[in-house]
Amino acid sequence: MHIESTNLQIERWGPLLKRSLWYAFKVFVALRIGTWLWILLLSYVSGRIIHEPNVLCKSDSLIEDSLELGVALRSWLRWDTICYLMIAETGYTIYPGLTVWPPLYPILIYLFSSVFTPPLLAALVISSLATWVAFFLLYIFVSESHDEPTAKSTVFLYAVYPAAFFLVAGYTESLFLALVIGSFLFARKKLWGVAGILAALATLTRNQGIVLSLALLWEGILQYRQQKGLPTREVLPILFFSSLPVLVFGAFALYVHEGLQAGWPWQTLGTIWGQVTGFPWEGFIGNSKQLLTLSVSEDLYWLPTTALDLFLAILILVVLFTHHRSIRSTYLVFAWLILLMSLMKLGPNDLLVSFSRYMIPVFPFFIAISPVMQHRLARLTVFGICLILQAILLSMFYIWSWAG
């Protein structure tokens, strides 16, 4: 009977795995090639001389084989990517502001750079592979809870999302998304050890992963209720493994503060990076004021991201609220916590900071709006608008204008 059951599972899962792998690969390749071609086009047709701004993480601090990079790589050497490469090459001690970034992605860059050189190429390879894995896991995840058309629409929406190019850039977005989806996928299958380890790795990728502790704990409570009680031997693993994100975040913060004698990561965000914590509504007010008081005589480099961040903040808030009955509460807990943290993270003039990019892990939003893609006219409209916005943000990213 056990062998027959295993054979049935293989027959059921085999075709689904093939379809999910292939669809995820197609969408990932389209995103990877499309963004790279746009970057190359910008580098060849742009008459503007691109200058690196006077930011804290500067490319002249990198070894990177004396930065003798071809245009295909050099165009991706921007913003946070430089910080990750600095950590991978020289560690956290070269500059105290680097301690706001957890270590997993830099460690992977260091390991991959033994095969893929220079390290920037290793960073892009890691992000590319993680994007494929994230799309694959997302397809499986949504197929189980909904159906395959919804899974395809969700993955497609991720690829056309205005800030989707960060998934294949030298950033942690794709790795974090893959680990988050994997953690929830295994938690749903009651494989708490794997779920907890993936959640801990997610926290070592982005500090926001700490909210996975509450989300996994809530998933355990739901399963406890559904089964009307669990034996102690099953409850204890849930409590332990759901606490791993908090434990690893605490360990990293303690290493930074005591081992490196630097400020706590959240302190460094304020003292060196100029970010503050405010009330959730302050970002709405700050972005609105900025848009209402703009002058055509000033440099409006901030306009696209300020407008998009405000629009997405309102849209995601409305979508999560109106779809709270159709989304499993575990994933809503995660989504609301990420949303809340992102709304409370403010820059100068109480503006939202990188909000569009921070919303990439909020997969319940993408699942909730995926039915829109079932209608041809709506699909074409969303595709066209999002593609234009992605091209604008990627162009800003290329010319060193802050795009997230």
Tab-separated table of C-alpha atoms in Angstrom:
chain	number	residue	atom	x	y	z
A	1	MET	CA	0.000	0.000	0.000
A	2	HIS	CA	2.841	2.382	0.825
A	3	ILE	CA	4.508	1.728	-2.539
A	4	GLU	CA	1.217	2.296	-4.381
A	5	SER	CA	0.690	5.567	-2.499
A	6	THR	CA	4.221	6.701	-3.377
A	7	ASN	CA	3.650	5.867	-7.052
A	8	LEU	CA	0.415	7.862	-7.063
A	9	GLN	CA	2.199	10.859	-5.549
A	10	ILE	CA	4.927	10.632	-8.198
A	11	GLU	CA	2.334	10.419	-10.963
A	12	ARG	CA	0.572	13.478	-9.525
A	13	TRP	CA	3.614	15.581	-8.765
A	14	GLY	CA	5.825	14.676	-11.715
A	15	PRO	CA	3.931	16.585	-14.431
A	16	LEU	CA	3.273	19.538	-12.084
A	17	LEU	CA	6.976	19.843	-11.265
A	18	LYS	CA	7.889	19.788	-14.946
A	19	ARG	CA	5.301	22.418	-15.830
A	20	SER	CA	6.283	24.650	-12.936
A	21	LEU	CA	9.998	24.383	-13.666
A	22	TRP	CA	9.486	25.138	-17.350
A	23	TYR	CA	7.081	28.042	-16.854
A	24	ALA	CA	9.260	29.549	-14.120
A	25	PHE	CA	12.277	29.218	-16.381
A	26	LYS	CA	10.561	30.925	-19.322
A	27	VAL	CA	9.380	33.854	-17.221
A	28	PHE	CA	12.740	34.185	-15.483
A	29	VAL	CA	14.662	34.157	-18.785
A	30	ALA	CA	12.327	36.792	-20.229
A	31	LEU	CA	12.971	39.021	-17.194
A	32	ARG	CA	16.722	38.378	-17.204
A	33	ILE	CA	17.216	38.979	-20.923
A	34	GLY	CA	14.733	41.836	-21.134
A	35	THR	CA	16.341	43.841	-18.334
A	36	TRP	CA	19.857	43.177	-19.587
A	37	LEU	CA	18.982	44.234	-23.138
A	38	TRP	CA	17.428	47.444	-21.824
A	39	ILE	CA	20.529	48.181	-19.751
A	40	LEU	CA	22.781	47.548	-22.769
A	41	LEU	CA	20.595	49.754	-24.949
A	42	LEU	CA	20.811	52.561	-22.410
A	43	SER	CA	24.580	52.218	-22.220
A	44	TYR	CA	24.980	52.544	-25.994
A	45	VAL	CA	22.405	55.206	-26.886
A	46	SER	CA	22.534	57.412	-23.820
A	47	GLY	CA	24.443	60.598	-24.383
A	48	ARG	CA	24.546	61.369	-20.681
A	49	ILE	CA	27.807	60.815	-18.835
A	50	ILE	CA	27.035	58.554	-15.907
A	51	HIS	CA	28.654	59.691	-12.664
A	52	GLU	CA	28.609	57.703	-9.455
A	53	PRO	CA	27.152	59.931	-6.731
A	54	ASN	CA	28.964	60.647	-3.510
A	55	VAL	CA	27.354	57.818	-1.562
A	56	LEU	CA	28.660	55.817	1.362
A	57	CYS	CA	29.308	52.593	-0.557
A	58	LYS	CA	31.504	53.642	-3.485
A	59	SER	CA	32.802	51.340	-6.202
A	60	ASP	CA	36.373	52.592	-5.754
A	61	SER	CA	36.351	50.723	-2.425
A	62	LEU	CA	36.042	47.427	-4.291
A	63	ILE	CA	38.800	45.170	-5.529
A	64	GLU	CA	36.764	43.680	-8.393
A	65	ASP	CA	39.931	43.160	-10.481
A	66	SER	CA	40.541	46.930	-10.431
A	67	LEU	CA	36.980	47.384	-11.749
A	68	GLU	CA	37.904	46.433	-15.285
A	69	LEU	CA	34.353	45.367	-16.048
A	70	GLY	CA	32.652	45.163	-19.412
A	71	VAL	CA	29.572	47.255	-20.060
A	72	ALA	CA	27.315	44.215	-19.526
A	73	LEU	CA	28.493	43.978	-15.907
A	74	ARG	CA	29.474	47.550	-15.104
A	75	SER	CA	25.931	48.780	-15.689
A	76	TRP	CA	24.693	46.625	-12.787
A	77	LEU	CA	27.249	47.982	-10.306
A	78	ARG	CA	24.845	50.271	-8.483
A	79	TRP	CA	23.787	51.238	-4.966
A	80	ASP	CA	23.318	48.305	-2.526
A	81	THR	CA	25.122	45.911	-4.868
A	82	ILE	CA	28.378	47.716	-4.077
A	83	CYS	CA	27.743	47.336	-0.339
A	84	TYR	CA	27.181	43.584	-0.676
A	85	LEU	CA	30.358	43.232	-2.741
A	86	MET	CA	32.353	45.202	-0.176
A	87	ILE	CA	31.192	42.832	2.563
A	88	ALA	CA	31.965	39.799	0.396
A	89	GLU	CA	35.471	41.042	-0.410
A	90	THR	CA	36.638	42.611	2.855
A	91	GLY	CA	34.024	41.901	5.530
A	92	TYR	CA	32.105	44.306	7.744
A	93	THR	CA	35.116	46.089	9.226
A	94	ILE	CA	35.967	48.257	6.201
A	95	TYR	CA	33.061	50.561	6.964
A	96	PRO	CA	30.668	50.626	9.950
A	97	GLY	CA	27.588	51.394	7.837
A	98	LEU	CA	27.806	47.956	6.226
A	99	THR	CA	26.514	46.262	9.368
A	100	VAL	CA	22.886	46.937	8.433
A	101	TRP	CA	23.125	44.139	5.833
A	102	PRO	CA	22.916	40.510	7.049
A	103	PRO	CA	25.655	38.110	5.906
A	104	LEU	CA	24.070	35.320	3.824
A	105	TYR	CA	24.109	37.012	0.401
A	106	PRO	CA	27.704	38.300	0.781
A	107	ILE	CA	28.806	34.833	1.925
A	108	LEU	CA	27.225	33.292	-1.170
A	109	ILE	CA	28.937	35.904	-3.356
A	110	TYR	CA	32.267	34.990	-1.773
A	111	LEU	CA	31.675	31.281	-2.390
A	112	PHE	CA	30.352	31.662	-5.934
A	113	SER	CA	33.177	34.028	-6.908
A	114	SER	CA	35.588	31.089	-6.819
A	115	VAL	CA	33.839	29.931	-9.998
A	116	PHE	CA	32.230	33.091	-11.363
A	117	THR	CA	34.591	36.041	-11.526
A	118	PRO	CA	34.556	38.914	-10.924
A	119	PRO	CA	32.407	38.836	-7.749
A	120	LEU	CA	29.809	41.075	-9.415
A	121	LEU	CA	29.121	38.268	-11.879
A	122	ALA	CA	28.764	35.863	-8.944
A	123	ALA	CA	26.200	38.215	-7.366
A	124	LEU	CA	24.174	38.327	-10.588
A	125	VAL	CA	24.338	34.540	-11.001
A	126	ILE	CA	23.070	34.035	-7.443
A	127	SER	CA	20.187	36.459	-7.959
A	128	SER	CA	19.314	34.875	-11.305
A	129	LEU	CA	19.237	31.338	-9.914
A	130	ALA	CA	17.267	32.518	-6.886
A	131	THR	CA	14.703	34.175	-9.171
A	132	TRP	CA	14.157	30.931	-11.063
A	133	VAL	CA	13.824	29.002	-7.797
A	134	ALA	CA	11.468	31.637	-6.353
A	135	PHE	CA	9.210	31.520	-9.430
A	136	PHE	CA	9.248	27.709	-9.353
A	137	LEU	CA	8.329	27.519	-5.656
A	138	LEU	CA	5.698	30.212	-6.090
A	139	TYR	CA	4.102	28.244	-8.933
A	140	ILE	CA	3.931	25.107	-6.757
A	141	PHE	CA	2.743	27.089	-3.742
A	142	VAL	CA	-0.118	28.822	-5.562
A	143	SER	CA	-1.089	25.691	-7.529
A	144	GLU	CA	-1.692	23.842	-4.267
A	145	SER	CA	-3.793	26.565	-2.664
A	146	HIS	CA	-5.580	27.751	-5.819
A	147	ASP	CA	-4.974	26.389	-9.322
A	148	GLU	CA	-2.396	26.494	-12.101
A	149	PRO	CA	-3.910	29.418	-14.065
A	150	THR	CA	-3.682	31.490	-10.871
A	151	ALA	CA	-0.114	30.294	-10.364
A	152	LYS	CA	0.850	31.347	-13.895
A	153	SER	CA	-0.788	34.740	-13.473
A	154	THR	CA	0.961	35.290	-10.133
A	155	VAL	CA	4.400	34.463	-11.509
A	156	PHE	CA	3.731	36.622	-14.563
A	157	LEU	CA	2.733	39.553	-12.357
A	158	TYR	CA	5.994	39.229	-10.472
A	159	ALA	CA	7.962	39.463	-13.719
A	160	VAL	CA	6.202	42.635	-14.901
A	161	TYR	CA	6.063	44.313	-11.488
A	162	PRO	CA	7.706	47.764	-11.856
A	163	ALA	CA	10.513	46.900	-9.426
A	164	ALA	CA	10.998	43.342	-10.723
A	165	PHE	CA	14.450	44.097	-12.122
A	166	PHE	CA	15.718	44.046	-8.540
A	167	LEU	CA	15.076	40.295	-8.596
A	168	VAL	CA	17.859	39.802	-11.158
A	169	ALA	CA	20.112	42.651	-10.006
A	170	GLY	CA	22.827	42.266	-7.372
A	171	TYR	CA	20.252	42.542	-4.598
A	172	THR	CA	18.762	40.117	-2.061
A	173	GLU	CA	15.130	40.339	-3.220
A	174	SER	CA	15.025	37.057	-5.159
A	175	LEU	CA	16.930	35.060	-2.537
A	176	PHE	CA	14.692	36.382	0.223
A	177	LEU	CA	11.527	35.638	-1.773
A	178	ALA	CA	12.660	32.071	-2.517
A	179	LEU	CA	13.439	31.385	1.148
A	180	VAL	CA	10.144	32.896	2.335
A	181	ILE	CA	8.025	30.875	-0.097
A	182	GLY	CA	10.027	27.734	0.678
A	183	SER	CA	9.548	28.238	4.415
A	184	PHE	CA	5.768	28.586	4.096
A	185	LEU	CA	5.585	25.673	1.666
A	186	PHE	CA	7.291	23.303	4.096
A	187	ALA	CA	5.385	24.682	7.093
A	188	ARG	CA	2.154	23.879	5.293
A	189	LYS	CA	3.420	20.313	4.876
A	190	LYS	CA	4.307	20.237	8.609
A	191	LEU	CA	8.018	19.862	7.917
A	192	TRP	CA	8.850	22.355	10.643
A	193	GLY	CA	12.575	21.724	10.733
A	194	VAL	CA	13.044	22.682	7.091
A	195	ALA	CA	10.566	25.569	7.395
A	196	GLY	CA	12.388	27.014	10.406
A	197	ILE	CA	15.840	26.708	8.834
A	198	LEU	CA	14.665	28.420	5.638
A	199	ALA	CA	13.053	31.179	7.717
A	200	ALA	CA	16.322	31.643	9.614
A	201	LEU	CA	18.237	31.852	6.329
A	202	ALA	CA	15.711	34.400	5.091
A	203	THR	CA	16.439	36.515	8.186
A	204	LEU	CA	20.164	36.240	7.462
A	205	THR	CA	19.336	37.569	4.002
A	206	ARG	CA	17.099	40.476	4.978
A	207	ASN	CA	16.351	41.700	8.498
A	208	GLN	CA	12.624	41.763	7.652
A	209	GLY	CA	12.716	37.970	7.832
A	210	ILE	CA	12.316	38.272	11.588
A	211	VAL	CA	8.533	38.568	11.062
A	212	LEU	CA	8.543	34.952	9.866
A	213	SER	CA	8.706	33.909	13.519
A	214	LEU	CA	5.220	35.260	14.172
A	215	ALA	CA	3.887	33.970	10.852
A	216	LEU	CA	5.181	30.439	11.411
A	217	LEU	CA	3.965	30.440	15.008
A	218	TRP	CA	0.506	31.462	13.793
A	219	GLU	CA	0.585	28.671	11.191
A	220	GLY	CA	1.348	26.239	13.999
A	221	ILE	CA	-1.613	27.590	15.994
A	222	LEU	CA	-3.884	27.116	12.967
A	223	GLN	CA	-2.755	23.538	12.525
A	224	TYR	CA	-3.238	22.940	16.261
A	225	ARG	CA	-6.820	24.211	16.001
A	226	GLN	CA	-7.569	22.212	12.878
A	227	GLN	CA	-6.432	18.980	14.509
A	228	LYS	CA	-8.085	19.927	17.814
A	229	GLY	CA	-4.876	19.612	19.712
A	230	LEU	CA	-1.428	18.177	19.023
A	231	PRO	CA	0.776	15.924	21.151
A	232	THR	CA	3.611	17.663	23.002
A	233	ARG	CA	6.209	16.064	20.741
A	234	GLU	CA	4.686	17.970	17.800
A	235	VAL	CA	4.095	21.280	19.596
A	236	LEU	CA	7.665	21.726	20.825
A	237	PRO	CA	9.259	21.578	17.335
A	238	ILE	CA	6.785	24.217	16.129
A	239	LEU	CA	7.729	26.528	19.009
A	240	PHE	CA	11.449	25.956	18.543
A	241	PHE	CA	11.710	26.239	14.770
A	242	SER	CA	9.364	29.229	14.563
A	243	SER	CA	11.683	31.052	16.966
A	244	LEU	CA	14.778	30.572	14.778
A	245	PRO	CA	14.384	33.881	12.854
A	246	VAL	CA	14.374	35.824	16.143
A	247	LEU	CA	17.348	33.847	17.434
A	248	VAL	CA	19.525	34.339	14.344
A	249	PHE	CA	18.623	38.029	14.102
A	250	GLY	CA	19.589	38.456	17.757
A	251	ALA	CA	22.838	36.567	17.191
A	252	PHE	CA	23.760	38.748	14.204
A	253	ALA	CA	22.874	41.963	16.036
A	254	LEU	CA	24.931	40.834	19.046
A	255	TYR	CA	27.886	40.011	16.773
A	256	VAL	CA	27.681	43.481	15.217
A	257	HIS	CA	27.379	45.298	18.543
A	258	GLU	CA	29.746	43.262	20.701
A	259	GLY	CA	32.043	41.581	18.181
A	260	LEU	CA	32.520	44.503	15.795
A	261	GLN	CA	31.944	47.202	18.427
A	262	ALA	CA	29.488	48.916	16.075
A	263	GLY	CA	26.036	50.297	16.727
A	264	TRP	CA	23.061	47.988	16.693
A	265	PRO	CA	21.853	47.522	13.061
A	266	TRP	CA	18.710	49.584	13.693
A	267	GLN	CA	20.804	52.355	15.224
A	268	THR	CA	23.135	52.419	12.222
A	269	LEU	CA	20.179	52.893	9.899
A	270	GLY	CA	19.487	56.177	11.648
A	271	THR	CA	22.967	57.487	12.480
A	272	ILE	CA	24.674	56.662	9.171
A	273	TRP	CA	21.915	56.065	6.632
A	274	GLY	CA	19.579	58.795	7.855
A	275	GLN	CA	16.498	56.609	8.158
A	276	VAL	CA	13.978	56.960	10.975
A	277	THR	CA	11.003	55.053	12.301
A	278	GLY	CA	7.654	56.830	12.161
A	279	PHE	CA	3.953	56.113	12.376
A	280	PRO	CA	2.503	54.126	9.433
A	281	TRP	CA	0.509	57.088	8.141
A	282	GLU	CA	3.447	59.513	8.082
A	283	GLY	CA	4.769	58.086	4.814
A	284	PHE	CA	1.405	58.634	3.132
A	285	ILE	CA	1.446	62.240	4.281
A	286	GLY	CA	5.092	62.799	3.369
A	287	ASN	CA	4.780	61.412	-0.162
A	288	SER	CA	1.521	63.291	-0.741
A	289	LYS	CA	3.067	66.594	0.367
A	290	GLN	CA	6.057	66.020	-1.885
A	291	LEU	CA	3.817	65.444	-4.894
A	292	LEU	CA	1.487	68.358	-4.156
A	293	THR	CA	4.286	70.884	-3.708
A	294	LEU	CA	6.444	69.963	-6.716
A	295	SER	CA	7.805	72.672	-8.965
A	296	VAL	CA	8.552	72.213	-12.663
A	297	SER	CA	11.726	74.230	-12.210
A	298	GLU	CA	13.375	71.650	-9.956
A	299	ASP	CA	15.028	68.354	-10.768
A	300	LEU	CA	12.191	65.846	-10.567
A	301	TYR	CA	14.363	62.739	-10.305
A	302	TRP	CA	12.358	61.658	-7.254
A	303	LEU	CA	8.936	61.968	-8.899
A	304	PRO	CA	8.464	58.432	-10.379
A	305	THR	CA	9.402	56.558	-7.207
A	306	THR	CA	7.533	58.929	-4.889
A	307	ALA	CA	4.338	58.637	-6.930
A	308	LEU	CA	4.657	54.874	-7.419
A	309	ASP	CA	5.399	54.229	-3.741
A	310	LEU	CA	2.311	56.197	-2.692
A	311	PHE	CA	0.093	54.463	-5.249
A	312	LEU	CA	1.315	50.990	-4.286
A	313	ALA	CA	0.989	51.715	-0.568
A	314	ILE	CA	-2.685	52.565	-1.071
A	315	LEU	CA	-3.330	49.725	-3.525
A	316	ILE	CA	-1.699	46.998	-1.425
A	317	LEU	CA	-3.447	48.240	1.709
A	318	VAL	CA	-6.833	48.065	-0.039
A	319	VAL	CA	-6.167	44.690	-1.688
A	320	LEU	CA	-5.012	42.988	1.518
A	321	PHE	CA	-7.977	44.381	3.435
A	322	THR	CA	-10.610	43.441	0.833
A	323	HIS	CA	-9.188	39.932	0.294
A	324	HIS	CA	-8.634	39.015	3.932
A	325	ARG	CA	-11.251	36.252	3.765
A	326	SER	CA	-9.753	34.545	0.707
A	327	ILE	CA	-6.137	34.509	1.905
A	328	ARG	CA	-4.882	32.154	4.598
A	329	SER	CA	-4.392	34.171	7.759
A	330	THR	CA	-0.777	32.942	8.130
A	331	TYR	CA	0.204	34.686	4.926
A	332	LEU	CA	-1.806	37.766	5.859
A	333	VAL	CA	0.136	38.003	9.124
A	334	PHE	CA	3.372	37.981	7.138
A	335	ALA	CA	2.071	40.449	4.532
A	336	TRP	CA	0.706	42.927	7.075
A	337	LEU	CA	3.899	42.852	9.130
A	338	ILE	CA	6.102	43.475	6.088
A	339	LEU	CA	3.747	46.241	4.971
A	340	LEU	CA	3.759	47.821	8.435
A	341	MET	CA	7.556	47.731	8.705
A	342	SER	CA	7.919	49.284	5.246
A	343	LEU	CA	5.415	52.054	5.996
A	344	MET	CA	7.223	52.908	9.237
A	345	LYS	CA	10.647	53.155	7.563
A	346	LEU	CA	11.041	56.796	6.543
A	347	GLY	CA	13.682	58.962	4.953
A	348	PRO	CA	14.111	62.752	4.862
A	349	ASN	CA	10.857	64.741	4.725
A	350	ASP	CA	9.027	61.638	6.008
A	351	LEU	CA	9.162	59.981	2.590
A	352	LEU	CA	8.704	56.238	2.150
A	353	VAL	CA	12.023	54.473	1.606
A	354	SER	CA	12.319	51.873	-1.186
A	355	PHE	CA	8.689	50.915	-0.604
A	356	SER	CA	8.095	49.432	-4.080
A	357	ARG	CA	11.090	47.142	-3.671
A	358	TYR	CA	10.191	46.142	-0.130
A	359	MET	CA	6.793	44.944	-1.354
A	360	ILE	CA	8.279	42.228	-3.571
A	361	PRO	CA	8.024	39.544	-0.815
A	362	VAL	CA	4.349	40.354	-0.179
A	363	PHE	CA	3.144	37.435	-2.315
A	364	PRO	CA	-0.490	37.494	-1.027
A	365	PHE	CA	-0.926	40.805	-2.868
A	366	PHE	CA	0.213	39.275	-6.158
A	367	ILE	CA	-2.012	36.227	-5.655
A	368	ALA	CA	-5.025	38.399	-4.801
A	369	ILE	CA	-4.781	40.529	-7.961
A	370	SER	CA	-3.896	37.624	-10.267
A	371	PRO	CA	-7.543	37.095	-11.445
A	372	VAL	CA	-7.180	40.396	-13.311
A	373	MET	CA	-4.777	38.630	-15.645
A	374	GLN	CA	-7.494	36.197	-16.732
A	375	HIS	CA	-9.086	38.905	-18.890
A	376	ARG	CA	-7.260	39.677	-22.111
A	377	LEU	CA	-7.811	43.454	-22.189
A	378	ALA	CA	-6.917	43.836	-18.515
A	379	ARG	CA	-3.847	41.631	-18.984
A	380	LEU	CA	-2.597	43.733	-21.906
A	381	THR	CA	-3.273	46.965	-20.004
A	382	VAL	CA	-1.445	45.815	-16.874
A	383	PHE	CA	1.414	44.417	-18.958
A	384	GLY	CA	1.823	47.651	-20.908
A	385	ILE	CA	1.678	49.986	-17.921
A	386	CYS	CA	3.965	47.848	-15.775
A	387	LEU	CA	6.490	47.411	-18.576
A	388	ILE	CA	6.689	51.184	-19.072
A	389	LEU	CA	7.120	51.748	-15.334
A	390	GLN	CA	9.774	49.036	-15.115
A	391	ALA	CA	11.665	50.620	-18.024
A	392	ILE	CA	11.526	54.024	-16.308
A	393	LEU	CA	12.754	52.687	-12.958
A	394	LEU	CA	15.484	50.591	-14.583
A	395	SER	CA	16.636	53.662	-16.535
A	396	MET	CA	16.777	55.626	-13.271
A	397	PHE	CA	18.731	52.790	-11.681
A	398	TYR	CA	21.222	52.849	-14.562
A	399	ILE	CA	21.874	56.620	-14.386
A	400	TRP	CA	22.370	56.483	-10.614
A	401	SER	CA	19.021	58.049	-9.844
A	402	TRP	CA	17.452	56.343	-6.828
A	403	ALA	CA	14.941	53.786	-8.088
A	404	GLY	CA	14.281	51.807	-4.939
